[in-house]
Amino acid sequence: MNIIVVEDDIRLGAAIKRALEHLAYTVTWLRSGVEGLEALRSQSVDLVLLDLGLPEKDGIDVITEARRLKVKTPILVMTARDSVESRVRGLDAGADDYMTKPFHLDELAARIRSLARRAQGLADNQLEAGALSLNLSTLEVTYQERRVELTRREFALLRMLMERHGKIVRRESIEGSVYGMDSDVSPNALEVLVHSLRRKLSPDAIRTIRGFGYMVPRDLA
């Protein structure tokens, strides 16, 4: 998942970014409401973690304008505003979930997994495609009952493909989700990543659909 964190508190923003990257998410950290709204307009963003008390544009205004523009990206509000009225305003504006500060990073990670499952129509944290299995909670990947160690970006790529297994995922969507908005990605970076995954799993684990993208087959043996 490509997650955008919109938080102007330097220490908290850095802590969230570091924790989520440790969980194999691709994270871009922004510090103003204007930047947050612009990020929400990007089709490569999978989830936005949004503070409300932001410079330039308040978080509620960001949510309201994004939903007016028909942006469907899930938004999780993180704020010190803990009144019932504030929560109701945020949810009514179009937020998908609401957390009050201070919060534990483990709970934030669980909320993110919940929103991801909801967005993909998943019932639990286990993704399976034939003999290949990926657990979103433990970050464990097994193939033919053998545990496979992956790098953060290998895991991010495999997770994205397995969430849509049996379907073609376009190259542009993969690059946006795996590498984020600010990365200077080399032209063959994705091919190198795919090659590395095939070497660790199986040559048949990821199919190349020439001119379109990649796919993990449903019936991987």
GROMACS .gro file of C-alpha atoms in nm:
model
  221
    1MET     CA    1   0.000   0.000   0.000
    2ASN     CA    2   0.107   0.355  -0.075
    3ILE     CA    3   0.011   0.548   0.238
    4ILE     CA    4   0.013   0.927   0.268
    5VAL     CA    5   0.064   1.065   0.620
    6VAL     CA    6  -0.050   1.427   0.656
    7GLU     CA    7   0.082   1.543   0.994
    8ASP     CA    8   0.253   1.872   1.088
    9ASP     CA    9   0.393   1.746   1.419
   10ILE     CA   10   0.754   1.660   1.332
   11ARG     CA   11   0.814   1.395   1.600
   12LEU     CA   12   0.481   1.218   1.549
   13GLY     CA   13   0.501   1.231   1.170
   14ALA     CA   14   0.852   1.085   1.171
   15ALA     CA   15   0.751   0.811   1.419
   16ILE     CA   16   0.448   0.707   1.213
   17LYS     CA   17   0.648   0.703   0.889
   18ARG     CA   18   0.924   0.493   1.046
   19ALA     CA   19   0.678   0.246   1.203
   20LEU     CA   20   0.476   0.195   0.884
   21GLU     CA   21   0.783   0.151   0.666
   22HIS     CA   22   0.896  -0.119   0.911
   23LEU     CA   23   0.564  -0.294   0.831
   24ALA     CA   24   0.651  -0.287   0.457
   25TYR     CA   25   0.423   0.003   0.361
   26THR     CA   26   0.532   0.272   0.119
   27VAL     CA   27   0.493   0.602   0.306
   28THR     CA   28   0.501   0.966   0.196
   29TRP     CA   29   0.491   1.223   0.477
   30LEU     CA   30   0.330   1.561   0.408
   31ARG     CA   31   0.282   1.852   0.648
   32SER     CA   32  -0.004   2.073   0.521
   33GLY     CA   33  -0.369   2.043   0.428
   34VAL     CA   34  -0.304   2.172   0.077
   35GLU     CA   35  -0.046   1.899   0.015
   36GLY     CA   36  -0.283   1.643   0.162
   37LEU     CA   37  -0.566   1.737  -0.073
   38GLU     CA   38  -0.333   1.722  -0.372
   39ALA     CA   39  -0.216   1.376  -0.263
   40LEU     CA   40  -0.575   1.254  -0.232
   41ARG     CA   41  -0.630   1.340  -0.597
   42SER     CA   42  -0.353   1.098  -0.698
   43GLN     CA   43  -0.481   0.760  -0.817
   44SER     CA   44  -0.169   0.587  -0.686
   45VAL     CA   45  -0.257   0.657  -0.320
   46ASP     CA   46  -0.419   0.368  -0.131
   47LEU     CA   47  -0.482   0.531   0.208
   48VAL     CA   48  -0.444   0.872   0.373
   49LEU     CA   49  -0.375   0.926   0.745
   50LEU     CA   50  -0.492   1.279   0.810
   51ASP     CA   51  -0.445   1.516   1.103
   52LEU     CA   52  -0.718   1.778   1.143
   53GLY     CA   53  -0.526   2.077   1.285
   54LEU     CA   54  -0.314   2.141   0.976
   55PRO     CA   55  -0.160   2.461   0.839
   56GLU     CA   56  -0.303   2.620   0.522
   57LYS     CA   57  -0.617   2.402   0.514
   58ASP     CA   58  -0.798   2.231   0.802
   59GLY     CA   59  -0.834   1.853   0.783
   60ILE     CA   60  -1.215   1.866   0.780
   61ASP     CA   61  -1.199   2.097   0.477
   62VAL     CA   62  -0.959   1.855   0.309
   63ILE     CA   63  -1.200   1.565   0.360
   64THR     CA   64  -1.504   1.766   0.250
   65GLU     CA   65  -1.339   1.888  -0.069
   66ALA     CA   66  -1.195   1.546  -0.153
   67ARG     CA   67  -1.535   1.379  -0.123
   68ARG     CA   68  -1.695   1.661  -0.325
   69LEU     CA   69  -1.444   1.576  -0.600
   70LYS     CA   70  -1.560   1.210  -0.580
   71VAL     CA   71  -1.228   1.091  -0.433
   72LYS     CA   72  -1.289   0.744  -0.286
   73THR     CA   73  -0.949   0.691  -0.122
   74PRO     CA   74  -0.993   0.572   0.240
   75ILE     CA   75  -0.916   0.842   0.498
   76LEU     CA   76  -0.821   0.770   0.858
   77VAL     CA   77  -0.832   1.080   1.079
   78MET     CA   78  -0.572   1.120   1.356
   79THR     CA   79  -0.636   1.413   1.587
   80ALA     CA   80  -0.623   1.548   1.941
   81ARG     CA   81  -0.982   1.672   1.903
   82ASP     CA   82  -1.153   1.409   2.118
   83SER     CA   83  -1.504   1.548   2.155
   84VAL     CA   84  -1.802   1.356   2.020
   85GLU     CA   85  -1.888   1.658   1.805
   86SER     CA   86  -1.544   1.651   1.639
   87ARG     CA   87  -1.569   1.278   1.567
   88VAL     CA   88  -1.917   1.320   1.421
   89ARG     CA   89  -1.801   1.610   1.201
   90GLY     CA   90  -1.506   1.410   1.070
   91LEU     CA   91  -1.708   1.098   0.993
   92ASP     CA   92  -1.995   1.296   0.840
   93ALA     CA   93  -1.747   1.483   0.620
   94GLY     CA   94  -1.641   1.149   0.473
   95ALA     CA   95  -1.364   1.002   0.692
   96ASP     CA   96  -1.359   0.622   0.706
   97ASP     CA   97  -1.215   0.593   1.057
   98TYR     CA   98  -1.115   0.820   1.346
   99MET     CA   99  -0.836   0.793   1.606
  100THR     CA  100  -0.771   1.036   1.890
  101LYS     CA  101  -0.418   1.124   2.001
  102PRO     CA  102  -0.226   0.988   2.174
  103PHE     CA  103  -0.265   0.641   2.025
  104HIS     CA  104  -0.053   0.326   2.012
  105LEU     CA  105   0.115   0.252   1.680
  106ASP     CA  106   0.002  -0.112   1.701
  107GLU     CA  107  -0.359   0.005   1.705
  108LEU     CA  108  -0.293   0.235   1.410
  109ALA     CA  109  -0.147  -0.059   1.216
  110ALA     CA  110  -0.455  -0.269   1.299
  111ARG     CA  111  -0.689   0.009   1.181
  112ILE     CA  112  -0.491   0.033   0.855
  113ARG     CA  113  -0.523  -0.342   0.798
  114SER     CA  114  -0.896  -0.319   0.866
  115LEU     CA  115  -0.942  -0.040   0.612
  116ALA     CA  116  -0.731  -0.229   0.359
  117ARG     CA  117  -0.944  -0.542   0.403
  118ARG     CA  118  -1.260  -0.339   0.364
  119ALA     CA  119  -1.132  -0.169   0.047
  120GLN     CA  120  -1.036  -0.506  -0.107
  121GLY     CA  121  -1.344  -0.693   0.016
  122LEU     CA  122  -1.135  -0.930   0.232
  123ALA     CA  123  -1.269  -1.114   0.535
  124ASP     CA  124  -0.938  -1.160   0.719
  125ASN     CA  125  -0.566  -1.086   0.707
  126GLN     CA  126  -0.472  -1.395   0.506
  127LEU     CA  127  -0.415  -1.369   0.130
  128GLU     CA  128  -0.389  -1.693  -0.064
  129ALA     CA  129  -0.326  -1.788  -0.426
  130GLY     CA  130  -0.288  -2.163  -0.464
  131ALA     CA  131   0.028  -2.270  -0.280
  132LEU     CA  132   0.124  -1.909  -0.201
  133SER     CA  133   0.012  -1.747   0.124
  134LEU     CA  134   0.068  -1.399   0.271
  135ASN     CA  135  -0.035  -1.291   0.622
  136LEU     CA  136  -0.094  -0.916   0.657
  137SER     CA  137  -0.066  -0.923   1.037
  138THR     CA  138   0.254  -1.121   1.080
  139LEU     CA  139   0.407  -1.022   0.743
  140GLU     CA  140   0.485  -1.390   0.682
  141VAL     CA  141   0.497  -1.531   0.329
  142THR     CA  142   0.491  -1.905   0.264
  143TYR     CA  143   0.512  -2.092  -0.064
  144GLN     CA  144   0.447  -2.467  -0.076
  145GLU     CA  145   0.456  -2.460   0.307
  146ARG     CA  146   0.806  -2.306   0.302
  147ARG     CA  147   0.860  -1.968   0.466
  148VAL     CA  148   1.008  -1.709   0.230
  149GLU     CA  149   1.200  -1.402   0.346
  150LEU     CA  150   1.126  -1.089   0.143
  151THR     CA  151   1.251  -0.732   0.144
  152ARG     CA  152   1.007  -0.451   0.221
  153ARG     CA  153   0.951  -0.368  -0.146
  154GLU     CA  154   0.926  -0.732  -0.250
  155PHE     CA  155   0.657  -0.777   0.016
  156ALA     CA  156   0.475  -0.460  -0.097
  157LEU     CA  157   0.471  -0.578  -0.460
  158LEU     CA  158   0.356  -0.929  -0.371
  159ARG     CA  159   0.085  -0.797  -0.139
  160MET     CA  160  -0.054  -0.570  -0.411
  161LEU     CA  161  -0.061  -0.850  -0.669
  162MET     CA  162  -0.212  -1.103  -0.427
  163GLU     CA  163  -0.487  -0.862  -0.321
  164ARG     CA  164  -0.590  -0.875  -0.687
  165HIS     CA  165  -0.478  -1.229  -0.771
  166GLY     CA  166  -0.613  -1.359  -1.099
  167LYS     CA  167  -0.639  -1.002  -1.231
  168ILE     CA  168  -0.393  -0.791  -1.426
  169VAL     CA  169  -0.245  -0.503  -1.225
  170ARG     CA  170  -0.119  -0.221  -1.443
  171ARG     CA  171   0.246  -0.125  -1.424
  172GLU     CA  172   0.170   0.241  -1.338
  173SER     CA  173  -0.047   0.138  -1.041
  174ILE     CA  174   0.224  -0.093  -0.910
  175GLU     CA  175   0.498   0.169  -0.937
  176GLY     CA  176   0.281   0.428  -0.758
  177SER     CA  177   0.193   0.190  -0.476
  178VAL     CA  178   0.533   0.026  -0.429
  179TYR     CA  179   0.763   0.323  -0.482
  180GLY     CA  180   0.543   0.611  -0.366
  181MET     CA  181   0.505   0.964  -0.495
  182ASP     CA  182   0.849   1.110  -0.432
  183SER     CA  183   1.084   0.831  -0.537
  184ASP     CA  184   1.309   0.862  -0.839
  185VAL     CA  185   1.242   0.519  -0.987
  186SER     CA  186   1.476   0.383  -1.254
  187PRO     CA  187   1.310   0.254  -1.575
  188ASN     CA  188   1.387  -0.111  -1.498
  189ALA     CA  189   1.336  -0.104  -1.119
  190LEU     CA  190   1.007  -0.293  -1.134
  191GLU     CA  191   1.148  -0.562  -1.364
  192VAL     CA  192   1.436  -0.617  -1.120
  193LEU     CA  193   1.189  -0.649  -0.830
  194VAL     CA  194   0.972  -0.897  -1.021
  195HIS     CA  195   1.279  -1.103  -1.114
  196SER     CA  196   1.385  -1.115  -0.750
  197LEU     CA  197   1.041  -1.238  -0.640
  198ARG     CA  198   1.034  -1.507  -0.906
  199ARG     CA  199   1.377  -1.626  -0.795
  200LYS     CA  200   1.261  -1.658  -0.433
  201LEU     CA  201   0.920  -1.809  -0.512
  202SER     CA  202   0.881  -1.965  -0.856
  203PRO     CA  203   0.923  -1.855  -1.220
  204ASP     CA  204   0.545  -1.898  -1.251
  205ALA     CA  205   0.457  -1.694  -0.941
  206ILE     CA  206   0.422  -1.368  -1.134
  207ARG     CA  207   0.307  -1.354  -1.494
  208THR     CA  208   0.401  -1.069  -1.723
  209ILE     CA  209   0.114  -0.940  -1.937
  210ARG     CA  210   0.310  -0.761  -2.205
  211GLY     CA  211   0.203  -0.401  -2.255
  212PHE     CA  212  -0.020  -0.398  -1.946
  213GLY     CA  213   0.136  -0.521  -1.622
  214TYR     CA  214   0.165  -0.826  -1.398
  215MET     CA  215  -0.055  -1.089  -1.235
  216VAL     CA  216  -0.036  -1.359  -0.969
  217PRO     CA  217  -0.240  -1.660  -1.094
  218ARG     CA  218  -0.519  -1.791  -0.873
  219ASP     CA  219  -0.410  -2.154  -0.908
  220LEU     CA  220  -0.037  -2.119  -0.843
  221ALA     CA  221   0.106  -2.467  -0.784
   0.00000   0.00000   0.00000
